[in-house]
Coordinates of C-alpha atoms in Angstrom, one line a residue:
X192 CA 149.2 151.5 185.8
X193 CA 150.9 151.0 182.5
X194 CA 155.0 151.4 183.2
X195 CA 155.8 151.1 179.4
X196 CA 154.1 154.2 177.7
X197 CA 155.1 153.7 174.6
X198 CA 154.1 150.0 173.3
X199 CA 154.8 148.9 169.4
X200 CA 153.0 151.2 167.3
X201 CA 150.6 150.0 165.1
X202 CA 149.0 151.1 161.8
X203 CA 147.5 154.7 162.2
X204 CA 149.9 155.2 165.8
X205 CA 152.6 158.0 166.2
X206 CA 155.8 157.2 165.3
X207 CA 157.0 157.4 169.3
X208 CA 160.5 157.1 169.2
X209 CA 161.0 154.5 166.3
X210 CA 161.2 156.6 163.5
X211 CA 163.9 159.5 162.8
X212 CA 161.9 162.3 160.2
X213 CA 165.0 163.9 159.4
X214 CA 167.4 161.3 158.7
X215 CA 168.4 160.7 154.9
X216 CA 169.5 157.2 154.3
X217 CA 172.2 156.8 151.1
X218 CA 170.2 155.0 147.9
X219 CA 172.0 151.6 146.9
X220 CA 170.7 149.5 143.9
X221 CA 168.5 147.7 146.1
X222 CA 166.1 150.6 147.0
X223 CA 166.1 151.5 143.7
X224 CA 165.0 148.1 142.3
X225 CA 162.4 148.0 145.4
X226 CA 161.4 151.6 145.1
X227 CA 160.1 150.9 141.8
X228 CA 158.1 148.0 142.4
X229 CA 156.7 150.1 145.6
X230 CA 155.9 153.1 142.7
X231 CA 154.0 150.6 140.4
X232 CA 152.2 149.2 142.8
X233 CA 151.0 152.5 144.4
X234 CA 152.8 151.9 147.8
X235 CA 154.7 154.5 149.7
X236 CA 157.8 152.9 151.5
X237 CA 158.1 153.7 155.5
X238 CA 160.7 156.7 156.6
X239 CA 163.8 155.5 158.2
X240 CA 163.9 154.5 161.9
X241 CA 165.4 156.0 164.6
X242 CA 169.3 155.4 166.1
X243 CA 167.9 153.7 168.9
X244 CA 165.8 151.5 166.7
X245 CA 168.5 151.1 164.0
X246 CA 171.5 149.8 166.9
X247 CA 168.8 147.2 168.4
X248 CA 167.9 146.1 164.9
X249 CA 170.8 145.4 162.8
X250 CA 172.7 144.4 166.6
X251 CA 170.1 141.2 166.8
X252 CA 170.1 140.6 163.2
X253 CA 173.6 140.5 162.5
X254 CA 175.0 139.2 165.9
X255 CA 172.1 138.1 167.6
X256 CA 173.2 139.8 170.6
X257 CA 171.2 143.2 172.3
X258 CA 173.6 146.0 172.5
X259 CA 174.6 146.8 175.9
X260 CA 173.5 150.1 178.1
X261 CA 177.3 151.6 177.3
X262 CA 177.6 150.6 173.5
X263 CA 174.0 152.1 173.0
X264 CA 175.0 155.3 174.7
X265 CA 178.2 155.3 172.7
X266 CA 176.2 155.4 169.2
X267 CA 173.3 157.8 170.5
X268 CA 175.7 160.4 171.4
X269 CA 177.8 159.9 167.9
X270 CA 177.3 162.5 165.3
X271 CA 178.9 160.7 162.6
X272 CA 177.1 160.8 159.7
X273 CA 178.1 157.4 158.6
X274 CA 178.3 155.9 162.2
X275 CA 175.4 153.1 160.8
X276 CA 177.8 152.3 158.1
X277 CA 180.4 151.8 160.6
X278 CA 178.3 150.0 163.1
X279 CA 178.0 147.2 160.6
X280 CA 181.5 147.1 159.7
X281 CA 182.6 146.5 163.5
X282 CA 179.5 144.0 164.2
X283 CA 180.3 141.5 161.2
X284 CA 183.9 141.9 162.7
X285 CA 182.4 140.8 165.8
X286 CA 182.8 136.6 167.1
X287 CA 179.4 136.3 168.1
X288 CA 179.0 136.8 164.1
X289 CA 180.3 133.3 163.5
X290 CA 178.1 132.0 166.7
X291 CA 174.6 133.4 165.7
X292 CA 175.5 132.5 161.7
X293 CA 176.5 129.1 162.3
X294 CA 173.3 128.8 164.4
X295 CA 171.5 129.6 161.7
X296 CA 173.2 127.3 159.1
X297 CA 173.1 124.4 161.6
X298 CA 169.5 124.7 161.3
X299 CA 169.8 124.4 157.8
X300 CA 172.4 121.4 158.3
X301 CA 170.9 119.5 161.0
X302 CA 173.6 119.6 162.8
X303 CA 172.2 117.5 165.7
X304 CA 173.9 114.3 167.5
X305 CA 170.6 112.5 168.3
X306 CA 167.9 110.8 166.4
X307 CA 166.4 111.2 163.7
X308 CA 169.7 112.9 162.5
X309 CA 172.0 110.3 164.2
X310 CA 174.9 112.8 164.1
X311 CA 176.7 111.8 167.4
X312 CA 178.5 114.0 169.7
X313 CA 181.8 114.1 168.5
X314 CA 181.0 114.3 165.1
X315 CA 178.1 117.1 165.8
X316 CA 180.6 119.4 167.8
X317 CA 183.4 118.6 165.0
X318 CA 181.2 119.6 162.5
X319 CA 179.4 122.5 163.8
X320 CA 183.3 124.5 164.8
X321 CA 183.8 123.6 161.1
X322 CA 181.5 125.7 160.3
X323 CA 181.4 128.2 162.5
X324 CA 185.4 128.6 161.4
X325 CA 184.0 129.1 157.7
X326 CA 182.0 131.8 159.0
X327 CA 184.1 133.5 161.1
X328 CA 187.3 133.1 158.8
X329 CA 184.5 134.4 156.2
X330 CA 185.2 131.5 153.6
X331 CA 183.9 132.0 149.8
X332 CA 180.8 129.9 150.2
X333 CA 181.0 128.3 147.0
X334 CA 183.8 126.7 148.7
X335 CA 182.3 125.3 151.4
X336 CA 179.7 124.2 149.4
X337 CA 181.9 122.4 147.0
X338 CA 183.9 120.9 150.0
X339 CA 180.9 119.5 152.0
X340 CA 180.2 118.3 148.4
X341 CA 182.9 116.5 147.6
X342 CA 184.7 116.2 151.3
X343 CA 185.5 112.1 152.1
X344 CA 187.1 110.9 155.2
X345 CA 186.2 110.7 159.1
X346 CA 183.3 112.1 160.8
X347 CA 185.3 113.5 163.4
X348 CA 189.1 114.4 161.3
X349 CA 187.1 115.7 158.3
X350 CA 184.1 117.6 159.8
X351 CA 182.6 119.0 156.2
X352 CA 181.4 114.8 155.4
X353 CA 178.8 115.0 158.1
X354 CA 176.7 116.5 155.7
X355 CA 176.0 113.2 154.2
X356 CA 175.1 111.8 157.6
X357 CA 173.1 114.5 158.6
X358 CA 170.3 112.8 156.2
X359 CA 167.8 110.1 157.8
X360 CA 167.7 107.9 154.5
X361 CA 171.3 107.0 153.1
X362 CA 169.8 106.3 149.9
X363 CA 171.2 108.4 146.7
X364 CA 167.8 109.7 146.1
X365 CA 167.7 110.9 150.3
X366 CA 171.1 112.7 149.5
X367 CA 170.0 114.4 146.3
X368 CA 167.0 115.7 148.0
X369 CA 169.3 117.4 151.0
X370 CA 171.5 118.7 148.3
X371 CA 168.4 120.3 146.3
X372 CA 166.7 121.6 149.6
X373 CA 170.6 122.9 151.0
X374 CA 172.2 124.3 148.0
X375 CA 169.1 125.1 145.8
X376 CA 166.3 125.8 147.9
X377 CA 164.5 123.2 146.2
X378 CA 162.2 120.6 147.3
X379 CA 162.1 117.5 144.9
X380 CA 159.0 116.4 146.2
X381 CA 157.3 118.8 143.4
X382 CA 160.2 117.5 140.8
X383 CA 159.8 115.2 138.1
X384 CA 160.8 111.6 138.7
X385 CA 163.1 111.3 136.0
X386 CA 164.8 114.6 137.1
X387 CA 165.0 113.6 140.3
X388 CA 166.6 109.9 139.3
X389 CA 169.2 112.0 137.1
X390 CA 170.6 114.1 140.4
X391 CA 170.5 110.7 142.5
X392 CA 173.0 109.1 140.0
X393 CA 175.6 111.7 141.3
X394 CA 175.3 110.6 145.3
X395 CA 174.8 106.7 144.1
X396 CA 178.4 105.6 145.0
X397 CA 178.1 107.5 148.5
X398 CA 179.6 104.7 150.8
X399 CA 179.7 104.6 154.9
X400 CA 182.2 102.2 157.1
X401 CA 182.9 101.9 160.3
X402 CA 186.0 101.8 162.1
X403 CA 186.8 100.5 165.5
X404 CA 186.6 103.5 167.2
X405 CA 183.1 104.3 168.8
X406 CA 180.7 106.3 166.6
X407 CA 183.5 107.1 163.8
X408 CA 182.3 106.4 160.8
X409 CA 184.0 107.1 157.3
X410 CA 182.5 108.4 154.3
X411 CA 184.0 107.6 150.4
X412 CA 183.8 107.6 146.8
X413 CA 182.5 103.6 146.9
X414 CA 184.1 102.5 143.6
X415 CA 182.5 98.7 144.0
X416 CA 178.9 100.1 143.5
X417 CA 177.1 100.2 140.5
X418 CA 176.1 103.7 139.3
X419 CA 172.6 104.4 139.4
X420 CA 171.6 104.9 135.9
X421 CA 172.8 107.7 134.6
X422 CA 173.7 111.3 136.0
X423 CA 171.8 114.2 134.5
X424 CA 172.5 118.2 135.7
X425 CA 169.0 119.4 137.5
X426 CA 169.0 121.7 134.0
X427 CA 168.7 118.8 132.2
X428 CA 172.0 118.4 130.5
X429 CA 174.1 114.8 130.6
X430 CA 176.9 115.0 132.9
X431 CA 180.1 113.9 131.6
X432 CA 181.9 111.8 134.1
X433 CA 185.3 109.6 133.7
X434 CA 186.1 106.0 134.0
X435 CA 186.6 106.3 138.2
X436 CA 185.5 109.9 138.4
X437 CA 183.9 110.8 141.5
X438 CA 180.8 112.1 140.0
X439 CA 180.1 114.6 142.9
X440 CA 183.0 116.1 141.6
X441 CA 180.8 116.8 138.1
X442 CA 177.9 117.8 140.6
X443 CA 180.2 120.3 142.4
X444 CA 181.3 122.1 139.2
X445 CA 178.2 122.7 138.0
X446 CA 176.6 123.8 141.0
X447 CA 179.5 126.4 141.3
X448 CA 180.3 127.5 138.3
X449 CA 180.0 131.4 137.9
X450 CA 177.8 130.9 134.6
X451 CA 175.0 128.7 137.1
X452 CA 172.8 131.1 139.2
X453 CA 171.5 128.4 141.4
X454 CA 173.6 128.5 144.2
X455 CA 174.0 132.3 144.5
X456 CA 170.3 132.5 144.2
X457 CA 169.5 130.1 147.1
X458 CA 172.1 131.4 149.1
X459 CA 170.8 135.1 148.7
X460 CA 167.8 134.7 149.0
X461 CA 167.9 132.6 152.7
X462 CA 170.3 135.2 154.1
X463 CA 167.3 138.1 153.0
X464 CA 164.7 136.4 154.8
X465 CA 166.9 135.8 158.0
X466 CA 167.2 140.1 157.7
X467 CA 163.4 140.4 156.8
X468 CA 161.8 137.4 157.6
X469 CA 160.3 136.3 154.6
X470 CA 162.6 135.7 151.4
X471 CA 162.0 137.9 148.2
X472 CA 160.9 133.9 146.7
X473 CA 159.4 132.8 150.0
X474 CA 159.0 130.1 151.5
X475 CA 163.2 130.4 150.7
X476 CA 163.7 127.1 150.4
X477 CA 160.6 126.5 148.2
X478 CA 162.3 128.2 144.9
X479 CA 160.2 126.6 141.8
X480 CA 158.8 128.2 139.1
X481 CA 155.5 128.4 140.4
X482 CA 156.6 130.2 143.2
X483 CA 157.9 133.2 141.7
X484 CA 160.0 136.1 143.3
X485 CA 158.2 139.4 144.2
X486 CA 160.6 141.1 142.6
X487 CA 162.9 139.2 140.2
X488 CA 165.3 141.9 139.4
X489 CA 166.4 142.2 142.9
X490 CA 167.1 139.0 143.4
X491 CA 168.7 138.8 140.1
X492 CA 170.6 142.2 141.4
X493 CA 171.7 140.0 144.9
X494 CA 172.3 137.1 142.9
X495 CA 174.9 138.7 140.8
X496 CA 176.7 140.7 143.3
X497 CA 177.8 137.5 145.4
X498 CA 178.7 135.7 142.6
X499 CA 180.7 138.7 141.3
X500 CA 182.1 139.0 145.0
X501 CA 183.5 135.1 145.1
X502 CA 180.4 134.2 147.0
X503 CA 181.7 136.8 150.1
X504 CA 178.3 136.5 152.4
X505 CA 179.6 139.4 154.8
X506 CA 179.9 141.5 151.8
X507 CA 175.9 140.4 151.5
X508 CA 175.0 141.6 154.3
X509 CA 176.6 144.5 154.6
X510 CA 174.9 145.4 151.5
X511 CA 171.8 144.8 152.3
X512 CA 171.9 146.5 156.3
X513 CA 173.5 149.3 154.3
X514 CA 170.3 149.7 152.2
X515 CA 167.1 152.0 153.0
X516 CA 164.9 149.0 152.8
X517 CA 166.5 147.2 155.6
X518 CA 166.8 151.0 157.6
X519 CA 163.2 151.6 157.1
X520 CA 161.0 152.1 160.2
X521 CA 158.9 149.3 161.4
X522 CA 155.0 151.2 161.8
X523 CA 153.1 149.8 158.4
X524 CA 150.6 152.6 158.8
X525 CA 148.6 151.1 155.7
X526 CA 148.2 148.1 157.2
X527 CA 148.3 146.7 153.5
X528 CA 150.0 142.9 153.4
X529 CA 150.9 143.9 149.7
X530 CA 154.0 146.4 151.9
X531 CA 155.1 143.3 153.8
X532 CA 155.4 141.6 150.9
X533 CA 157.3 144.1 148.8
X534 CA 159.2 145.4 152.2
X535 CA 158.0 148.4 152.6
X536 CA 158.6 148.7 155.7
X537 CA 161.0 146.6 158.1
X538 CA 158.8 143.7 159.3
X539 CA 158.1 143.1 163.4
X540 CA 159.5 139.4 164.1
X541 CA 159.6 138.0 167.4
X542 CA 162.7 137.1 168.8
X543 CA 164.4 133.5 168.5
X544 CA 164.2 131.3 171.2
X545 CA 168.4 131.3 171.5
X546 CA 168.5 135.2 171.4
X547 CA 166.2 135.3 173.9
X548 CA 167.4 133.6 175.9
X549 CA 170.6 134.9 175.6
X550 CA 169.5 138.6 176.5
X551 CA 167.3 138.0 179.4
X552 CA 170.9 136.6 180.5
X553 CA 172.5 139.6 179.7
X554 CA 170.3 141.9 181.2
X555 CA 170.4 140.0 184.6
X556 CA 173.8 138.9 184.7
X557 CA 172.5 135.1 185.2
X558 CA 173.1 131.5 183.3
X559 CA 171.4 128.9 181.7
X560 CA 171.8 125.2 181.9
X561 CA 171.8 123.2 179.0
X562 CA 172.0 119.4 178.7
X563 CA 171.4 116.4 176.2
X564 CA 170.6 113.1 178.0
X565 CA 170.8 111.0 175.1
X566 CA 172.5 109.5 173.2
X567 CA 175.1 108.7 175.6
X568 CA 177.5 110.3 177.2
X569 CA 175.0 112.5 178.9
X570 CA 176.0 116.5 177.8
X571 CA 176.3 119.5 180.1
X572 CA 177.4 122.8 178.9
X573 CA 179.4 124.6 180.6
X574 CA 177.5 127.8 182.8
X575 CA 179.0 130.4 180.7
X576 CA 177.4 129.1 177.4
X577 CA 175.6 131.5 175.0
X578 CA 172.9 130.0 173.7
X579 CA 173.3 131.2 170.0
X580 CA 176.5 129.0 170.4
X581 CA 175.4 125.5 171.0
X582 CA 177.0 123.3 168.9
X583 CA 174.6 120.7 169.1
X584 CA 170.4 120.7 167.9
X585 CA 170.2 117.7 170.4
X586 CA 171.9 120.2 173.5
X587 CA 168.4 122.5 174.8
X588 CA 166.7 123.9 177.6
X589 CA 163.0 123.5 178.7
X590 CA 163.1 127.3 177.7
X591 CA 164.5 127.3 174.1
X592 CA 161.7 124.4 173.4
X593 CA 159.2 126.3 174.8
X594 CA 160.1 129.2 172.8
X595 CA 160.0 127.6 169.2
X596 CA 163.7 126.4 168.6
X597 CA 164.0 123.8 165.7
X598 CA 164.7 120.5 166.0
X599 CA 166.6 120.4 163.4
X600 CA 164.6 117.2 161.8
X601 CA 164.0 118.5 158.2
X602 CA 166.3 121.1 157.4
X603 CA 163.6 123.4 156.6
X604 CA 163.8 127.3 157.7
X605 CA 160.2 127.1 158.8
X606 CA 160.8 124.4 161.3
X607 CA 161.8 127.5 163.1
X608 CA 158.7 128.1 165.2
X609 CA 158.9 132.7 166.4
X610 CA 155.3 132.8 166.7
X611 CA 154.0 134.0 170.2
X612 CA 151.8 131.5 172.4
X613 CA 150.2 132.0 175.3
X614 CA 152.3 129.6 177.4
X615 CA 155.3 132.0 176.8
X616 CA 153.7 135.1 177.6
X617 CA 152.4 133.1 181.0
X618 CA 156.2 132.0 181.5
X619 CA 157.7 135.3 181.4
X620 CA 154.9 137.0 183.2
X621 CA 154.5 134.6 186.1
X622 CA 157.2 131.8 185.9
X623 CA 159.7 132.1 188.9
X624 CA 162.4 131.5 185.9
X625 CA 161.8 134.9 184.9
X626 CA 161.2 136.4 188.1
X627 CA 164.3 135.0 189.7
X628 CA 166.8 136.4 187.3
X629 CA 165.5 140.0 187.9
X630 CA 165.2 139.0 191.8
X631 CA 168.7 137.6 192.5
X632 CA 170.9 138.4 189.1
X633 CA 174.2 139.8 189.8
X634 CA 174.2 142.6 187.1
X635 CA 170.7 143.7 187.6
X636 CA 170.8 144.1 191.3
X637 CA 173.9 146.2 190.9
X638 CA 172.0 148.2 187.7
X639 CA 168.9 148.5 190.8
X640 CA 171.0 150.0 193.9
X641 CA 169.9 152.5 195.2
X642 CA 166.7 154.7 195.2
X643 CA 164.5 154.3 192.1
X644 CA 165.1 157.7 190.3
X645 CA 165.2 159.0 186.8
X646 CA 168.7 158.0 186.5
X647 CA 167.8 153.9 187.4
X648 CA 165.1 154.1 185.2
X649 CA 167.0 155.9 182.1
X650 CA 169.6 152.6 182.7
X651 CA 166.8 150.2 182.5
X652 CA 165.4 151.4 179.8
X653 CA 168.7 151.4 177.9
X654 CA 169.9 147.9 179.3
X655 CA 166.2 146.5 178.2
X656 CA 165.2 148.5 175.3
X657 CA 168.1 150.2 174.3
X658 CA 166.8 153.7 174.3
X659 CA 166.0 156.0 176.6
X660 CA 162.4 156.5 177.6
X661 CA 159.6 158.7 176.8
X662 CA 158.8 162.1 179.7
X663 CA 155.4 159.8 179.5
X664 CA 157.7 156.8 180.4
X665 CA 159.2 158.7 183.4
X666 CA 156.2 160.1 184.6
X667 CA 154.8 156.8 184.6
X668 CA 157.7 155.3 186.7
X669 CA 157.7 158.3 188.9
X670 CA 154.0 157.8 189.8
X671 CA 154.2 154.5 190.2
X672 CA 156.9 154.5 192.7
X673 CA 155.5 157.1 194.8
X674 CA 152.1 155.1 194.9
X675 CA 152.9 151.9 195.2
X676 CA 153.8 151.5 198.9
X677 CA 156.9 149.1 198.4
X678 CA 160.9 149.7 198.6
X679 CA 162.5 151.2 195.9
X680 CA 164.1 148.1 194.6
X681 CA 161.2 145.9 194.5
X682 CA 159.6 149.2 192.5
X683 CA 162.5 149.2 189.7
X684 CA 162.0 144.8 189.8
X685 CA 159.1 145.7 189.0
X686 CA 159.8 148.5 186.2
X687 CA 162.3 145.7 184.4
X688 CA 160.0 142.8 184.8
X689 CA 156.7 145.1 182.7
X690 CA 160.3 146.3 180.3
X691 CA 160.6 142.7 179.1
X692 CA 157.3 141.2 178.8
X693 CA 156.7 144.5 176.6
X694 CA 156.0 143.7 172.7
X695 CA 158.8 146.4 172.2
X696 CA 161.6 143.8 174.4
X697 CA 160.2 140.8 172.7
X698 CA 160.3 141.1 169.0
X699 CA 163.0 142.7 166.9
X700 CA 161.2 146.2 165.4

């Protein structure tokens, strides 16, 4: 007997409870510019989705967090017509902002103490609260850029120069090629040779020393090497750079410079596909001219508004979570992969390994350990630690690998691995990881006491799922506790165990 009625519609399946009929989502510029790419090319967008749906949604995508039973019950009941509005507002307020942001860009940076990257603990965790601080302080990003770009000094008093460690090759032409793929979204593999020779002049003076402390290592302007050739702008134009100019200095103007799209382009572009899951130019770090956008005039439109907003990437987002297109419901009922392109609809991603993690935690009131063996000193985090909030790519758990967290080895988004296997379906359905958090977790056994009746199950429905569930749904729970022959508790185990291995637990919708 089924004890989830309702699973993930698909294609040609009622709505259930993820869409809302009656709900009228404010137009922004972005559903206009996607609306008429959706009219041209005969495509009818999805209605919005429900509260419930909404509160899960933009709560994993912009925190990385499930809302809990009480905040969900909060927004349900609040007849605010602009309560969505003001649900972002207080979310992007919110620390575990900066943690799950931070986690994404230290995917991006490599932020990782062990090999390949070679980071090393101090400078990893020195670096990674730098940038979490950018985050959370909300720091024009043009800023940070241009101070990881230009930043000299110690690995662990000046946290922003481990961006030119976290490279494998210390070679100019290495460090052009992480500042293309960072900054850009570029990968000079496909570049010219002599274009990728004129951006390697402007890293060619790079130097590393080391000092007598263990693992501190300084980064410079080296003065005593030779310039290699000369520099050239990725546009092709001659840099212009002074008798004992740094020329990262020229670099960092230009790829800053309100007049240069470049960086505002990249940048929006990687924070649209961590909201959809596939950037408007996608792969989004594979931006070339062969690889055009789907829609050029909205990423011109995104482009433009951060560089008009001093590179403000909260502003971003609340831009785009404000928008129809990101409020849409999730059910592509065409089943046409021409709406997932053009979003559509809101696309079905599973859920990172970290988040995951994170709210199976939640949910039973239990911990993780995580732990780095090498290099030495041996790492352990303390109990308490979120998983979105590691600091270091090289500090995991036999979970977080299984579930597809990067390594952090290339820098590229799709190192990221959400696809489903069968070996994590088989762990959550049979591991005795799984089953002992619902088993012996503080906060789930208090969320269990009791009888099973409809008010246990309308709480772990809105712990798991963060709605309440179906009269098919309680019927189904009913039944199944009255024929099942076993206590109430192990009954309502049971209930939350068939919650999260349900599609609807596992992937953001």
């Amino acid at each position: 007997m089924s004890l989830v009625g309702i699973p993930l519609a698909r294609a040609g399946q009622p709505a259930g409870p993820y869409e809302s009929k009656d709900l009228t989502v404010p137009q922004s510029p972005i559903d206009v510019l996607i609306l008429h790419k959706l009219k041209e090319l005969h495509l009818t967008p999805a209605p919005p989705c429900s509260d419930a749906v909404f509160l899960r949604r933009v709560s994993l995508d912009a925190i990385g967090t499930l809302p809990t039973r009480q905040e969900t019950i909060d927004f349900l009941n609040d007849r605010s017509p602009k309560k969505r509005s003001a649900l972002i507002d207080r979310l992007l307020d919110r620390n575990e902002y900066a943690d799950y942001w931070a986690m994404k860009w230290a995917d991006i940076l490599r932020i990782k103490a062990e090999f390949p990257v070679n980071l090393w603990p101090n400078a990893a965790q020195a670096y990674h609260q730098w940038v979490r601080a950018c985050l959370g302080e909300n720091r024009p990003f043009d800023e940070v850029a241009r101070e990881m770009l230009t930043a000299s000094g110690s690995n662990f008093r000046v946290p922003a120069i481990n961006f030119y460690r976290a490279v494998q090759g210390r070679d100019a032409q290495s460090l052009a090629q992480m500042v293309a793929l960072v900054f850009m979204g570029e990968r000079t593999e496909r570049w010219k040779p002599d274009r990728l020779a004129g951006m390697s002049a402007f890293f060619s003076q790079v130097g590393y020393k080391s000092t007598g402390e263990w693992k501190e290592e300084i980064v410079f302007f080296d003065q005593s090497k030779m310039p290699a050739g000369p520099a050239v702008l990725p546009d092709g134009t001659p840099a212009r750079i002074a008798a004992g100019e740094d020329p990262r200095q020229a670099f960092a103007n230009w790829l800053t410079s309100r007049e240069n799209p470049a960086l505002a382009r990249c940048v929006s572009n990687r924070i649209w596909a961590w909201l959809f899951g596939r950037g408007i130019v996608n792969e989004p770090d594979d931006i070339r001219p062969d690889n055009p956008p789907v829609n050029p005039e909205l990423l011109d439109y995104l482009q433009r508004e951060l560089s008009s907003h001093h590179y403000d990437l909260k502003y971003l987002m609340r831009i785009i979570l404000n928008s129809q297109a990101y409020q849409r419901s999730s059910i592509n009922r065409a089943n046409d992969e021409w709406d997932a392109v053009n979003f559509a609809f809101y696309p079905i991603r599973r859920l990172d390994a970290e988040v995951l993690a994170d709210a199976l935690c939640q949910i039973t009131g239990t911990t993780e350990i995580y732990s780095s063996a090498i290099p030495e000193p041996f790492t352990f985090m303390p109990q308490d630690q979120r998983s979105i909030a590691l600091p270091d790519g090289s500090i995991s758990s036999a979970f977080l690998e299984q579930f597809g967290r990067p390594s952090r080895d290339t820098g590229q988004q799709s190192e990221r691995n959400n696809r489903i296997t069968a070996a994590q379906r088989l762990h959550l359905l049979n591991s005795s990881h799984a089953q002992k958090k619902l088993e012996q977790g503080r906060a789930f056994q208090t969320l269990i006491a009791g009888k099973l009746n409809d008010q246990i199950i309308n709480d772990l429905y809105l712990t798991i799922l963060s709605r309440y569930p179906s009269e098919a749904e309680l019927t189904a729970a009913r039944n199944y506790q009255r024929s099942s022959n076993q206590p109430s508790r192990t009954s309502a185990v049971d209930l939350g165990w068939a919650l999260i291995n349900s599609e609807e637990f596992l992937y953001r919708h």
